[in-house]
PDB file of C-alpha atoms in Angstrom:
ATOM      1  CA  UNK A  28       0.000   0.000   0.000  1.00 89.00           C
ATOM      2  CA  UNK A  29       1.212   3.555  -0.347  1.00 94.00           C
ATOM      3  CA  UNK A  30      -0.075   6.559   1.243  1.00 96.00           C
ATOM      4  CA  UNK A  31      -0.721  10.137   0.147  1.00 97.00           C
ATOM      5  CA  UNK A  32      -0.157  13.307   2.459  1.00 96.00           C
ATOM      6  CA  UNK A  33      -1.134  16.874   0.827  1.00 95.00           C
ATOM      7  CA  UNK A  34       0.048  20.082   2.516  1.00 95.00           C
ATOM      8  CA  UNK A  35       0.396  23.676   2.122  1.00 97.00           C
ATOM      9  CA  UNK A  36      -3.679  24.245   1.007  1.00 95.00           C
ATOM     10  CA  UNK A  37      -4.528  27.846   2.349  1.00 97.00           C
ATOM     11  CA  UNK A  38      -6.439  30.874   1.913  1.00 98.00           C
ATOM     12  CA  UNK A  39      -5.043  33.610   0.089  1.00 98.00           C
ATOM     13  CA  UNK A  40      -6.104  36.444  -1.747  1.00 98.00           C
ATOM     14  CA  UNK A  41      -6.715  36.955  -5.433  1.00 98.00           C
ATOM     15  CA  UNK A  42      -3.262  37.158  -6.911  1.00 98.00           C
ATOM     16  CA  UNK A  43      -1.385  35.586  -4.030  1.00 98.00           C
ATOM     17  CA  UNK A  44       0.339  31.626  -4.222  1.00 98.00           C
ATOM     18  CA  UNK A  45       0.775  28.756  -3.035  1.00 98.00           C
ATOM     19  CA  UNK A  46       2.516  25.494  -2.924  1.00 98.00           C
ATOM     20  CA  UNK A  47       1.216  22.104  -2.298  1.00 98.00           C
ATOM     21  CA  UNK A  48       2.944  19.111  -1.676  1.00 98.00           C
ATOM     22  CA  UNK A  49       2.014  15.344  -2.158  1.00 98.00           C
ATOM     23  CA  UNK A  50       4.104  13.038  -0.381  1.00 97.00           C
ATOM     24  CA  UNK A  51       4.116   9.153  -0.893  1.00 96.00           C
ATOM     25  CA  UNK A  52       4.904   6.740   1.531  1.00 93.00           C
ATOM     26  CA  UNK A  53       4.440   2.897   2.463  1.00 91.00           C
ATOM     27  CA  UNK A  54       5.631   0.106  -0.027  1.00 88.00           C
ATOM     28  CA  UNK A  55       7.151   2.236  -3.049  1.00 89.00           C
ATOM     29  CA  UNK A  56       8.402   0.198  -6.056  1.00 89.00           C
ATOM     30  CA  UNK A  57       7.662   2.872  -8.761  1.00 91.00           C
ATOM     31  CA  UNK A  58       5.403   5.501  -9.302  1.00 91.00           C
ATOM     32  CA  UNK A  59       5.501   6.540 -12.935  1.00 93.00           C
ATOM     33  CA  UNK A  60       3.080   9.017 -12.880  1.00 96.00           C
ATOM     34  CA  UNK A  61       1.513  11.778 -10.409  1.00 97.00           C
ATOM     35  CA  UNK A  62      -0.841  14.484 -10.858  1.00 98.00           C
ATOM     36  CA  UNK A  63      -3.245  17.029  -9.014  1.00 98.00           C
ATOM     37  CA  UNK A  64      -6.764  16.899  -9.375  1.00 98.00           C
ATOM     38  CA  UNK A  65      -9.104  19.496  -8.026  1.00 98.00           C
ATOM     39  CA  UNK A  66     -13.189  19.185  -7.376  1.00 98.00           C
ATOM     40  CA  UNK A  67     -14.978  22.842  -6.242  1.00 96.00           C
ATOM     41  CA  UNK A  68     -18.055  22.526  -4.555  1.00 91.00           C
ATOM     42  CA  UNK A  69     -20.891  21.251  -7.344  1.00 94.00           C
ATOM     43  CA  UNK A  70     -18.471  20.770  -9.865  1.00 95.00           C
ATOM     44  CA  UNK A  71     -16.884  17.378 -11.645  1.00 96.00           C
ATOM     45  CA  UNK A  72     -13.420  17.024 -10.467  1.00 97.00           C
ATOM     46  CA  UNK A  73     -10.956  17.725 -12.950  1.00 97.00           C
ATOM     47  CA  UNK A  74      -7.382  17.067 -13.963  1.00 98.00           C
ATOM     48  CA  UNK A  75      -5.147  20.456 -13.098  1.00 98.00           C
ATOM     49  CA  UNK A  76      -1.839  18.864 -13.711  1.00 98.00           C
ATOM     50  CA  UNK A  77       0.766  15.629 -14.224  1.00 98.00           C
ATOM     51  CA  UNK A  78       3.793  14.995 -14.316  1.00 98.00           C
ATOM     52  CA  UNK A  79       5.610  11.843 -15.336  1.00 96.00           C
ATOM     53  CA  UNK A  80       8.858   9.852 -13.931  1.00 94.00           C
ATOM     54  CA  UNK A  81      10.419  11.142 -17.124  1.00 94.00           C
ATOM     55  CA  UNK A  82       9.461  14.574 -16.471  1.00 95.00           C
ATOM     56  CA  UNK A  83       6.858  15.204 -19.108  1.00 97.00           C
ATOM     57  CA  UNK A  84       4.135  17.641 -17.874  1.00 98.00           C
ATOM     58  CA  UNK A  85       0.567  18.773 -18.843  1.00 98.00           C
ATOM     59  CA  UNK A  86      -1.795  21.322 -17.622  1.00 98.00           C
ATOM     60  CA  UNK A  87      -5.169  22.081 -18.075  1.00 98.00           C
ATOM     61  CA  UNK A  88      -5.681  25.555 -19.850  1.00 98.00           C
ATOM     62  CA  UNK A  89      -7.194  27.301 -17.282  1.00 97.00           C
ATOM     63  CA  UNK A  90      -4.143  27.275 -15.246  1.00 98.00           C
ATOM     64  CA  UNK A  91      -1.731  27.128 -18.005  1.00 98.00           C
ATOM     65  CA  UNK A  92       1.464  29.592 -17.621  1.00 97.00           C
ATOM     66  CA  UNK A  93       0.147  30.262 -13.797  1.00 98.00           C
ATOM     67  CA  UNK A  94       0.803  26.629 -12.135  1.00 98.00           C
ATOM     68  CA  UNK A  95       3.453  24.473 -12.182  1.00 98.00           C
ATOM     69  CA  UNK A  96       4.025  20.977 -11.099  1.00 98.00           C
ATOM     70  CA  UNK A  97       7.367  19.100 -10.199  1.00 97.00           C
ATOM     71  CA  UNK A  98       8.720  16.553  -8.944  1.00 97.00           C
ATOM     72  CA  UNK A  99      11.439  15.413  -6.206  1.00 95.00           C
ATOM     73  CA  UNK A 100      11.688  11.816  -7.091  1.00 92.00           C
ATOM     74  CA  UNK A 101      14.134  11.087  -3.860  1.00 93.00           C
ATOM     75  CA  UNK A 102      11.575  12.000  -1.838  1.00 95.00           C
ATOM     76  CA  UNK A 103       8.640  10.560  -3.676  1.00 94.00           C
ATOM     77  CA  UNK A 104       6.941  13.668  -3.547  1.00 97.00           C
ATOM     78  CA  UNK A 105       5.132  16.339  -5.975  1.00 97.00           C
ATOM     79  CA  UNK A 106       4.590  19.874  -5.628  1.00 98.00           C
ATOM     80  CA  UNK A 107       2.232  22.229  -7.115  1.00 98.00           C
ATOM     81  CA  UNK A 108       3.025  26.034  -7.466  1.00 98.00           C
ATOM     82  CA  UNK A 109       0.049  28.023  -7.759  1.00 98.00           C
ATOM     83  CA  UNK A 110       0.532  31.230  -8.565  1.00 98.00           C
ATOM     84  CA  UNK A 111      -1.731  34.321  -9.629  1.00 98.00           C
ATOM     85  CA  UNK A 112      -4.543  32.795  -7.998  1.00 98.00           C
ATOM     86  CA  UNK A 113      -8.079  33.236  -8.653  1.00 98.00           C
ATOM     87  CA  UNK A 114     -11.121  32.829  -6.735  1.00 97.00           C
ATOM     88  CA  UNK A 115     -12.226  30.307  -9.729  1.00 96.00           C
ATOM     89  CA  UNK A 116      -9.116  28.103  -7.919  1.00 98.00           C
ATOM     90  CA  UNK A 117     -10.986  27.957  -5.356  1.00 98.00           C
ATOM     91  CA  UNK A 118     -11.335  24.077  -4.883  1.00 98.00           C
ATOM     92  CA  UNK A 119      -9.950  20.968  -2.742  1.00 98.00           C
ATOM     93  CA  UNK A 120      -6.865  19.700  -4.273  1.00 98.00           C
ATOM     94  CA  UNK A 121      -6.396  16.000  -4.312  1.00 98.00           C
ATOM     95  CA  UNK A 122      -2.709  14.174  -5.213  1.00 97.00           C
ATOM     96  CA  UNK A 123      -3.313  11.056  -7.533  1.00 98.00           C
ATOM     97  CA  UNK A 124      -0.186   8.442  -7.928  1.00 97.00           C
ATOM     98  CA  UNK A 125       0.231   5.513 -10.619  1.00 95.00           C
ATOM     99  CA  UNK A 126       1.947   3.241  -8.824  1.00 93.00           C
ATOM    100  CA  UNK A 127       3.728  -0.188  -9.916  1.00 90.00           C
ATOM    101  CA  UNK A 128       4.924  -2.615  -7.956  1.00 90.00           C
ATOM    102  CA  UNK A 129       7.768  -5.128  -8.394  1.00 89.00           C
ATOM    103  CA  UNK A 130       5.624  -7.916  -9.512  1.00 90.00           C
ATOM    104  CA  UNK A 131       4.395  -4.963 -12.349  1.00 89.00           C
ATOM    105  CA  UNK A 132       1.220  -4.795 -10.453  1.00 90.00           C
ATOM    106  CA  UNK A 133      -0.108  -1.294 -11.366  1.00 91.00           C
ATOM    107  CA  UNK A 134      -2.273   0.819  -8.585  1.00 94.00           C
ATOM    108  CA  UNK A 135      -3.465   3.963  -8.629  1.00 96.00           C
ATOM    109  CA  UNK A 136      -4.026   5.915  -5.273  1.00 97.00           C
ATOM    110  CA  UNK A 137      -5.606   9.339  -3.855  1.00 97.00           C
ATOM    111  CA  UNK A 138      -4.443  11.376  -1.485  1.00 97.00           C
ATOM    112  CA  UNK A 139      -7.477  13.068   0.926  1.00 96.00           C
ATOM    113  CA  UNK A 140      -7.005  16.340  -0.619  1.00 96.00           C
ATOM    114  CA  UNK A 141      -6.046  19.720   0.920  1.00 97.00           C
ATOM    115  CA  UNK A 142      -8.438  22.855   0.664  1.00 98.00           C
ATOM    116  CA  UNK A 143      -7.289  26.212  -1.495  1.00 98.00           C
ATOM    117  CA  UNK A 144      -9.519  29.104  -0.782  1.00 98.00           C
ATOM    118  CA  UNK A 145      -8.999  32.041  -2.950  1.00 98.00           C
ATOM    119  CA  UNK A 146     -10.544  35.447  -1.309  1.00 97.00           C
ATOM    120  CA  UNK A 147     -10.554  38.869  -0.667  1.00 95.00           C
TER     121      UNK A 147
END
């Protein structure tokens, strides 16, 4: 099993950032791919951005050129810059792993998400 652990959610104004952070832990093999996902109140959640072992990122548009996702693969952990915020990013922020195993056994897993409040 692996575990997910978000920090660094917040309120902050319109404009402001922040950075999350995923961390992994528990029986690690390889996780190939991690992202952040992101469900506001009455809405579908949605993909906001991934990142692969071989460092190939993608973003959604609406947060294209404003966040940024990496990677510290020593630490099996993910971050997510967030900057010139909007109260649209208002949302809870959920880490999401691909995980394999050494018998090739893929998993996926969720973290339990960390809240980003965006507000004057």
């Amino acid at each position: 099993q692996v575990q997910l652990v978000e920090s660094g959610g917040g309120l902050v104004q319109p404009g402001g950032s922040l950075r999350l952070s995923c961390a992994a832990s528990g029986s690690i093999f390889s996780i190939y791919y991690m992202a952040w996902y992101r469900q506001a109140p009455g809405k579908q959640r949605e993909l906001v951005a991934s990142i692969t072992s071989g460092d190939k990122t993608n973003y959604a548009d609406s947060v294209k050129g404003r966040f940024f996702i990496s990677r510290d693969g020593a630490k099996n952990t993910w971050y997510l810059q967030m900057n010139s915020l909007k109260p649209g990013d208002t949302a809870v922020y959920i880490c999401y792993a691909n995980h394999r195993s050494s018998s090739q056994v893929a998993s996926i897993y969720w973290g339990q998400g960390t809240q980003v409040t965006v507000s004057s």
